[in-house]
Amino acid sequence: MIDQLLRPKVAFWTGVVLTLISFLVFNFLLPALYLAIQSIDFPMTQQFVGALAAAVDSLGQLARLIGPVLIVGALILLKLDRLSAAGAFPSTAQPHSGNALRD
């Protein structure tokens, strides 16, 4: 299960979705919540909606942080995968004998 989540394409699209969600939360959802807080006259309800807005704000900030990190990490993983497929990394299949004079 965890190896399915560590694939570069899955990490890339997860990062894109998280970045899109954070954009939507900060540009559309939070202003509506703050407008709702200002229009409510009951103090207890204002506190509840204020706590809800603070929770949504912190989740949006977390998505704003993790989304681009996942995108960059996926791009690095794709580059490393392509380099290893092209044979850019040396093979460690043959052990070193340890005696340079015999070889």
Tab-separated table of N, CA, C and O in Angstrom:
chain	number	residue	atom	x	y	z
A	1	MET	N	0.815	-1.188	0.000
A	1	MET	CA	0.000	0.000	0.000
A	1	MET	C	0.862	1.257	0.000
A	1	MET	O	0.616	2.168	-0.768
A	2	ILE	N	1.899	1.285	0.870
A	2	ILE	CA	2.732	2.480	0.947
A	2	ILE	C	3.553	2.663	-0.316
A	2	ILE	O	3.837	3.783	-0.711
A	3	ASP	N	3.930	1.570	-1.001
A	3	ASP	CA	4.687	1.714	-2.242
A	3	ASP	C	3.822	2.308	-3.347
A	3	ASP	O	4.332	2.958	-4.256
A	4	GLN	N	2.514	2.127	-3.284
A	4	GLN	CA	1.618	2.757	-4.244
A	4	GLN	C	1.582	4.270	-4.048
A	4	GLN	O	1.449	5.024	-5.000
A	5	LEU	N	1.682	4.714	-2.793
A	5	LEU	CA	1.620	6.149	-2.501
A	5	LEU	C	2.931	6.864	-2.808
A	5	LEU	O	2.948	8.074	-2.969
A	6	LEU	N	4.037	6.120	-2.885
A	6	LEU	CA	5.333	6.743	-3.114
A	6	LEU	C	5.701	6.827	-4.592
A	6	LEU	O	6.805	7.220	-4.915
A	7	ARG	N	4.808	6.466	-5.465
A	7	ARG	CA	5.091	6.597	-6.880
A	7	ARG	C	5.097	8.072	-7.258
A	7	ARG	O	4.293	8.856	-6.745
A	8	PRO	N	5.994	8.467	-8.154
A	8	PRO	CA	6.106	9.894	-8.485
A	8	PRO	C	4.836	10.501	-9.078
A	8	PRO	O	4.491	11.641	-8.756
A	9	LYS	N	4.119	9.762	-9.903
A	9	LYS	CA	2.908	10.321	-10.496
A	9	LYS	C	1.826	10.553	-9.442
A	9	LYS	O	1.122	11.558	-9.470
A	10	VAL	N	1.704	9.640	-8.503
A	10	VAL	CA	0.718	9.797	-7.432
A	10	VAL	C	1.091	10.981	-6.542
A	10	VAL	O	0.234	11.798	-6.179
A	11	ALA	N	2.376	11.100	-6.216
A	11	ALA	CA	2.819	12.225	-5.391
A	11	ALA	C	2.622	13.546	-6.126
A	11	ALA	O	2.225	14.549	-5.523
A	12	PHE	N	2.889	13.563	-7.432
A	12	PHE	CA	2.711	14.784	-8.211
A	12	PHE	C	1.256	15.225	-8.215
A	12	PHE	O	0.942	16.387	-7.933
A	13	TRP	N	0.347	14.313	-8.522
A	13	TRP	CA	-1.073	14.689	-8.597
A	13	TRP	C	-1.645	15.007	-7.221
A	13	TRP	O	-2.537	15.853	-7.092
A	14	THR	N	-1.143	14.359	-6.182
A	14	THR	CA	-1.566	14.708	-4.824
A	14	THR	C	-1.129	16.126	-4.480
A	14	THR	O	-1.891	16.904	-3.899
A	15	GLY	N	0.089	16.483	-4.866
A	15	GLY	CA	0.564	17.840	-4.649
A	15	GLY	C	-0.241	18.869	-5.423
A	15	GLY	O	-0.541	19.954	-4.909
A	16	VAL	N	-0.608	18.543	-6.668
A	16	VAL	CA	-1.420	19.462	-7.464
A	16	VAL	C	-2.791	19.650	-6.831
A	16	VAL	O	-3.293	20.773	-6.731
A	17	VAL	N	-3.399	18.569	-6.367
A	17	VAL	CA	-4.721	18.657	-5.742
A	17	VAL	C	-4.649	19.460	-4.444
A	17	VAL	O	-5.518	20.305	-4.180
A	18	LEU	N	-3.630	19.224	-3.636
A	18	LEU	CA	-3.493	19.984	-2.384
A	18	LEU	C	-3.269	21.473	-2.647
A	18	LEU	O	-3.815	22.324	-1.941
A	19	THR	N	-2.491	21.791	-3.666
A	19	THR	CA	-2.272	23.192	-4.014
A	19	THR	C	-3.560	23.837	-4.506
A	19	THR	O	-3.889	24.972	-4.142
A	20	LEU	N	-4.323	23.111	-5.313
A	20	LEU	CA	-5.608	23.622	-5.804
A	20	LEU	C	-6.595	23.809	-4.652
A	20	LEU	O	-7.301	24.821	-4.592
A	21	ILE	N	-6.625	22.863	-3.722
A	21	ILE	CA	-7.518	22.979	-2.560
A	21	ILE	C	-7.144	24.188	-1.715
A	21	ILE	O	-8.018	24.938	-1.280
A	22	SER	N	-5.856	24.404	-1.509
A	22	SER	CA	-5.457	25.570	-0.710
A	22	SER	C	-5.817	26.866	-1.419
A	22	SER	O	-6.212	27.839	-0.776
A	23	PHE	N	-5.721	26.889	-2.744
A	23	PHE	CA	-6.126	28.078	-3.498
A	23	PHE	C	-7.621	28.339	-3.319
A	23	PHE	O	-8.039	29.479	-3.071
A	24	LEU	N	-8.415	27.291	-3.425
A	24	LEU	CA	-9.861	27.448	-3.278
A	24	LEU	C	-10.245	27.853	-1.859
A	24	LEU	O	-11.134	28.684	-1.659
A	25	VAL	N	-9.576	27.283	-0.869
A	25	VAL	CA	-9.899	27.599	0.522
A	25	VAL	C	-9.592	29.058	0.827
A	25	VAL	O	-10.413	29.768	1.406
A	26	PHE	N	-8.410	29.527	0.427
A	26	PHE	CA	-8.012	30.885	0.770
A	26	PHE	C	-8.726	31.948	-0.055
A	26	PHE	O	-8.875	33.077	0.405
A	27	ASN	N	-9.149	31.622	-1.265
A	27	ASN	CA	-9.771	32.647	-2.105
A	27	ASN	C	-11.291	32.648	-2.060
A	27	ASN	O	-11.904	33.672	-2.375
A	28	PHE	N	-11.911	31.530	-1.702
A	28	PHE	CA	-13.368	31.471	-1.748
A	28	PHE	C	-14.012	31.096	-0.415
A	28	PHE	O	-14.983	31.707	0.000
A	29	LEU	N	-13.487	30.094	0.259
A	29	LEU	CA	-14.135	29.595	1.468
A	29	LEU	C	-13.903	30.497	2.677
A	29	LEU	O	-14.850	30.829	3.401
A	30	LEU	N	-12.668	30.894	2.919
A	30	LEU	CA	-12.387	31.721	4.095
A	30	LEU	C	-13.051	33.091	4.046
A	30	LEU	O	-13.581	33.536	5.075
A	31	PRO	N	-13.065	33.782	2.921
A	31	PRO	CA	-13.799	35.058	2.922
A	31	PRO	C	-15.289	34.883	3.226
A	31	PRO	O	-15.890	35.718	3.917
A	32	ALA	N	-15.885	33.804	2.747
A	32	ALA	CA	-17.298	33.554	3.047
A	32	ALA	C	-17.498	33.256	4.534
A	32	ALA	O	-18.484	33.707	5.134
A	33	LEU	N	-16.565	32.516	5.135
A	33	LEU	CA	-16.674	32.236	6.571
A	33	LEU	C	-16.504	33.508	7.396
A	33	LEU	O	-17.221	33.719	8.377
A	34	TYR	N	-15.568	34.356	7.016
A	34	TYR	CA	-15.388	35.601	7.757
A	34	TYR	C	-16.593	36.532	7.587
A	34	TYR	O	-16.968	37.237	8.524
A	35	LEU	N	-17.212	36.521	6.428
A	35	LEU	CA	-18.431	37.300	6.213
A	35	LEU	C	-19.571	36.759	7.071
A	35	LEU	O	-20.347	37.517	7.637
A	36	ALA	N	-19.636	35.428	7.194
A	36	ALA	CA	-20.659	34.819	8.043
A	36	ALA	C	-20.435	35.169	9.511
A	36	ALA	O	-21.392	35.384	10.260
A	37	ILE	N	-19.183	35.251	9.938
A	37	ILE	CA	-18.887	35.617	11.325
A	37	ILE	C	-19.372	37.033	11.617
A	37	ILE	O	-19.966	37.308	12.660
A	38	GLN	N	-19.143	37.927	10.672
A	38	GLN	CA	-19.528	39.318	10.891
A	38	GLN	C	-21.041	39.516	10.884
A	38	GLN	O	-21.550	40.435	11.510
A	39	SER	N	-21.773	38.649	10.174
A	39	SER	CA	-23.219	38.842	10.081
A	39	SER	C	-23.989	38.195	11.232
A	39	SER	O	-25.183	38.426	11.376
A	40	ILE	N	-23.330	37.396	12.057
A	40	ILE	CA	-24.011	36.711	13.167
A	40	ILE	C	-23.998	37.616	14.394
A	40	ILE	O	-22.971	38.187	14.755
A	41	ASP	N	-25.161	37.727	15.047
A	41	ASP	CA	-25.274	38.600	16.210
A	41	ASP	C	-25.094	37.871	17.543
A	41	ASP	O	-24.915	38.508	18.563
A	42	PHE	N	-25.157	36.547	17.544
A	42	PHE	CA	-25.046	35.803	18.791
A	42	PHE	C	-23.574	35.542	19.109
A	42	PHE	O	-22.847	35.014	18.275
A	43	PRO	N	-23.125	35.869	20.319
A	43	PRO	CA	-21.693	35.738	20.628
A	43	PRO	C	-21.193	34.290	20.609
A	43	PRO	O	-20.083	34.030	20.167
A	44	MET	N	-22.011	33.348	21.086
A	44	MET	CA	-21.555	31.956	21.117
A	44	MET	C	-21.411	31.401	19.699
A	44	MET	O	-20.476	30.656	19.417
A	45	THR	N	-22.304	31.787	18.818
A	45	THR	CA	-22.215	31.337	17.434
A	45	THR	C	-21.019	31.969	16.742
A	45	THR	O	-20.346	31.315	15.942
A	46	GLN	N	-20.714	33.201	17.062
A	46	GLN	CA	-19.537	33.849	16.494
A	46	GLN	C	-18.269	33.117	16.908
A	46	GLN	O	-17.359	32.944	16.101
A	47	GLN	N	-18.220	32.655	18.141
A	47	GLN	CA	-17.045	31.913	18.605
A	47	GLN	C	-16.917	30.580	17.878
A	47	GLN	O	-15.818	30.169	17.502
A	48	PHE	N	-18.049	29.901	17.663
A	48	PHE	CA	-18.019	28.617	16.969
A	48	PHE	C	-17.562	28.798	15.525
A	48	PHE	O	-16.694	28.071	15.043
A	49	VAL	N	-18.140	29.756	14.819
A	49	VAL	CA	-17.769	29.979	13.423
A	49	VAL	C	-16.337	30.500	13.341
A	49	VAL	O	-15.600	30.173	12.404
A	50	GLY	N	-15.916	31.277	14.339
A	50	GLY	CA	-14.523	31.731	14.380
A	50	GLY	C	-13.553	30.575	14.549
A	50	GLY	O	-12.501	30.539	13.910
A	51	ALA	N	-13.903	29.616	15.409
A	51	ALA	CA	-13.060	28.431	15.579
A	51	ALA	C	-13.048	27.585	14.315
A	51	ALA	O	-12.010	27.030	13.925
A	52	LEU	N	-14.200	27.489	13.653
A	52	LEU	CA	-14.270	26.760	12.391
A	52	LEU	C	-13.406	27.428	11.320
A	52	LEU	O	-12.672	26.757	10.589
A	53	ALA	N	-13.450	28.750	11.264
A	53	ALA	CA	-12.634	29.483	10.296
A	53	ALA	C	-11.149	29.317	10.599
A	53	ALA	O	-10.328	29.190	9.680
A	54	ALA	N	-10.788	29.298	11.874
A	54	ALA	CA	-9.388	29.100	12.241
A	54	ALA	C	-8.919	27.697	11.865
A	54	ALA	O	-7.784	27.512	11.399
A	55	ALA	N	-9.780	26.692	12.032
A	55	ALA	CA	-9.421	25.323	11.654
A	55	ALA	C	-9.257	25.200	10.146
A	55	ALA	O	-8.307	24.577	9.658
A	56	VAL	N	-10.160	25.796	9.395
A	56	VAL	CA	-10.058	25.757	7.936
A	56	VAL	C	-8.816	26.512	7.480
A	56	VAL	O	-8.116	26.082	6.556
A	57	ASP	N	-8.498	27.605	8.142
A	57	ASP	CA	-7.307	28.378	7.808
A	57	ASP	C	-6.036	27.564	8.031
A	57	ASP	O	-5.137	27.543	7.188
A	58	SER	N	-5.957	26.860	9.148
A	58	SER	CA	-4.760	26.063	9.422
A	58	SER	C	-4.647	24.879	8.466
A	58	SER	O	-3.545	24.520	8.041
A	59	LEU	N	-5.773	24.258	8.097
A	59	LEU	CA	-5.719	23.176	7.114
A	59	LEU	C	-5.299	23.696	5.740
A	59	LEU	O	-4.538	23.038	5.017
A	60	GLY	N	-5.768	24.869	5.377
A	60	GLY	CA	-5.369	25.467	4.113
A	60	GLY	C	-3.888	25.806	4.080
A	60	GLY	O	-3.221	25.632	3.061
A	61	GLN	N	-3.351	26.289	5.208
A	61	GLN	CA	-1.923	26.586	5.273
A	61	GLN	C	-1.093	25.318	5.189
A	61	GLN	O	-0.030	25.294	4.569
A	62	LEU	N	-1.583	24.246	5.792
A	62	LEU	CA	-0.886	22.969	5.706
A	62	LEU	C	-0.881	22.448	4.275
A	62	LEU	O	0.140	21.956	3.784
A	63	ALA	N	-2.012	22.558	3.593
A	63	ALA	CA	-2.078	22.136	2.194
A	63	ALA	C	-1.194	23.021	1.327
A	63	ALA	O	-0.573	22.542	0.372
A	64	ARG	N	-1.118	24.310	1.653
A	64	ARG	CA	-0.263	25.226	0.896
A	64	ARG	C	1.206	24.872	1.073
A	64	ARG	O	2.019	25.078	0.181
A	65	LEU	N	1.567	24.312	2.206
A	65	LEU	CA	2.946	23.921	2.466
A	65	LEU	C	3.283	22.576	1.831
A	65	LEU	O	4.320	22.427	1.179
A	66	ILE	N	2.418	21.595	2.007
A	66	ILE	CA	2.726	20.230	1.577
A	66	ILE	C	2.567	20.050	0.068
A	66	ILE	O	3.309	19.283	-0.545
A	67	GLY	N	1.626	20.745	-0.558
A	67	GLY	CA	1.381	20.580	-1.991
A	67	GLY	C	2.601	20.822	-2.855
A	67	GLY	O	3.019	19.939	-3.617
A	68	PRO	N	3.237	21.997	-2.770
A	68	PRO	CA	4.434	22.220	-3.595
A	68	PRO	C	5.600	21.306	-3.248
A	68	PRO	O	6.384	20.934	-4.121
A	69	VAL	N	5.713	20.918	-1.987
A	69	VAL	CA	6.781	19.989	-1.594
A	69	VAL	C	6.586	18.638	-2.289
A	69	VAL	O	7.544	18.034	-2.775
A	70	LEU	N	5.341	18.170	-2.350
A	70	LEU	CA	5.067	16.913	-3.046
A	70	LEU	C	5.339	17.029	-4.545
A	70	LEU	O	5.849	16.092	-5.159
A	71	ILE	N	5.013	18.164	-5.133
A	71	ILE	CA	5.255	18.349	-6.566
A	71	ILE	C	6.756	18.319	-6.856
A	71	ILE	O	7.208	17.613	-7.772
A	72	VAL	N	7.535	19.048	-6.090
A	72	VAL	CA	8.984	19.079	-6.302
A	72	VAL	C	9.597	17.709	-6.023
A	72	VAL	O	10.461	17.235	-6.773
A	73	GLY	N	9.158	17.054	-4.963
A	73	GLY	CA	9.669	15.714	-4.665
A	73	GLY	C	9.354	14.719	-5.759
A	73	GLY	O	10.194	13.882	-6.112
A	74	ALA	N	8.166	14.802	-6.333
A	74	ALA	CA	7.805	13.898	-7.425
A	74	ALA	C	8.651	14.166	-8.657
A	74	ALA	O	9.074	13.226	-9.354
A	75	LEU	N	8.923	15.417	-8.952
A	75	LEU	CA	9.768	15.738	-10.100
A	75	LEU	C	11.198	15.241	-9.895
A	75	LEU	O	11.830	14.740	-10.836
A	76	ILE	N	11.702	15.344	-8.677
A	76	ILE	CA	13.040	14.818	-8.382
A	76	ILE	C	13.055	13.302	-8.513
A	76	ILE	O	13.990	12.722	-9.076
A	77	LEU	N	12.009	12.634	-8.011
A	77	LEU	CA	11.935	11.178	-8.140
A	77	LEU	C	11.851	10.744	-9.596
A	77	LEU	O	12.463	9.747	-9.991
A	78	LEU	N	11.106	11.467	-10.407
A	78	LEU	CA	11.033	11.138	-11.834
A	78	LEU	C	12.390	11.303	-12.508
A	78	LEU	O	12.786	10.475	-13.337
A	79	LYS	N	13.114	12.362	-12.173
A	79	LYS	CA	14.443	12.581	-12.758
A	79	LYS	C	15.402	11.476	-12.344
A	79	LYS	O	16.161	10.953	-13.175
A	80	LEU	N	15.374	11.101	-11.064
A	80	LEU	CA	16.239	10.005	-10.604
A	80	LEU	C	15.873	8.685	-11.254
A	80	LEU	O	16.748	7.878	-11.588
A	81	ASP	N	14.596	8.452	-11.460
A	81	ASP	CA	14.150	7.228	-12.114
A	81	ASP	C	14.634	7.180	-13.555
A	81	ASP	O	15.093	6.141	-14.033
A	82	ARG	N	14.557	8.289	-14.252
A	82	ARG	CA	15.026	8.332	-15.645
A	82	ARG	C	16.540	8.186	-15.723
A	82	ARG	O	17.056	7.553	-16.638
A	83	LEU	N	17.262	8.789	-14.780
A	83	LEU	CA	18.714	8.646	-14.773
A	83	LEU	C	19.137	7.207	-14.486
A	83	LEU	O	20.076	6.695	-15.087
A	84	SER	N	18.443	6.544	-13.581
A	84	SER	CA	18.794	5.158	-13.276
A	84	SER	C	18.421	4.225	-14.418
A	84	SER	O	19.105	3.236	-14.669
A	85	ALA	N	17.354	4.532	-15.152
A	85	ALA	CA	16.984	3.717	-16.312
A	85	ALA	C	17.974	3.907	-17.453
A	85	ALA	O	18.208	2.988	-18.243
A	86	ALA	N	18.584	5.088	-17.555
A	86	ALA	CA	19.551	5.360	-18.611
A	86	ALA	C	20.934	4.819	-18.262
A	86	ALA	O	21.826	4.832	-19.100
A	87	GLY	N	21.131	4.349	-17.054
A	87	GLY	CA	22.412	3.784	-16.647
A	87	GLY	C	23.398	4.828	-16.176
A	87	GLY	O	24.602	4.625	-16.266
A	88	ALA	N	22.924	5.938	-15.677
A	88	ALA	CA	23.811	7.006	-15.225
A	88	ALA	C	24.472	6.678	-13.895
A	88	ALA	O	25.522	7.223	-13.578
A	89	PHE	N	23.881	5.788	-13.130
A	89	PHE	CA	24.452	5.411	-11.849
A	89	PHE	C	25.276	4.145	-12.028
A	89	PHE	O	24.870	3.218	-12.733
A	90	PRO	N	26.442	4.066	-11.380
A	90	PRO	CA	27.278	2.865	-11.546
A	90	PRO	C	26.646	1.644	-10.890
A	90	PRO	O	25.961	1.745	-9.882
A	91	SER	N	26.865	0.519	-11.501
A	91	SER	CA	26.314	-0.725	-10.981
A	91	SER	C	27.172	-1.228	-9.831
A	91	SER	O	28.397	-1.189	-9.894
A	92	THR	N	26.552	-1.757	-8.806
A	92	THR	CA	27.283	-2.320	-7.662
A	92	THR	C	27.109	-3.826	-7.612
A	92	THR	O	27.225	-4.433	-6.567
A	93	ALA	N	26.870	-4.439	-8.764
A	93	ALA	CA	26.622	-5.876	-8.793
A	93	ALA	C	27.905	-6.672	-8.585
A	93	ALA	O	27.876	-7.755	-8.016
A	94	GLN	N	29.064	-6.182	-9.033
A	94	GLN	CA	30.314	-6.912	-8.874
A	94	GLN	C	31.061	-6.409	-7.654
A	94	GLN	O	31.376	-5.230	-7.555
A	95	PRO	N	31.352	-7.298	-6.724
A	95	PRO	CA	32.068	-6.869	-5.515
A	95	PRO	C	33.542	-6.584	-5.832
A	95	PRO	O	34.124	-7.165	-6.742
A	96	HIS	N	34.118	-5.691	-5.081
A	96	HIS	CA	35.526	-5.347	-5.245
A	96	HIS	C	36.358	-6.430	-4.586
A	96	HIS	O	36.104	-6.867	-3.477
A	97	SER	N	37.409	-6.870	-5.288
A	97	SER	CA	38.217	-7.981	-4.776
A	97	SER	C	39.097	-7.565	-3.609
A	97	SER	O	39.443	-8.387	-2.762
A	98	GLY	N	39.498	-6.327	-3.550
A	98	GLY	CA	40.309	-5.880	-2.431
A	98	GLY	C	41.798	-5.962	-2.717
A	98	GLY	O	42.602	-5.369	-2.024
A	99	ASN	N	42.211	-6.705	-3.714
A	99	ASN	CA	43.623	-6.819	-4.051
A	99	ASN	C	43.832	-6.239	-5.444
A	99	ASN	O	43.527	-6.866	-6.444
A	100	ALA	N	44.363	-5.061	-5.531
A	100	ALA	CA	44.519	-4.370	-6.811
A	100	ALA	C	45.691	-4.938	-7.604
A	100	ALA	O	45.763	-4.754	-8.806
A	101	LEU	N	46.621	-5.636	-6.955
A	101	LEU	CA	47.795	-6.164	-7.670
A	101	LEU	C	47.448	-7.400	-8.514
A	101	LEU	O	48.053	-7.651	-9.538
A	102	ARG	N	46.489	-8.205	-8.077
A	102	ARG	CA	46.100	-9.399	-8.823
A	102	ARG	C	45.303	-9.060	-10.060
A	102	ARG	O	45.332	-9.769	-11.025
A	103	ASP	N	44.539	-8.001	-10.032
A	103	ASP	CA	43.668	-7.663	-11.167
A	103	ASP	C	44.430	-7.053	-12.238
A	103	ASP	O	45.031	-6.820	-12.958
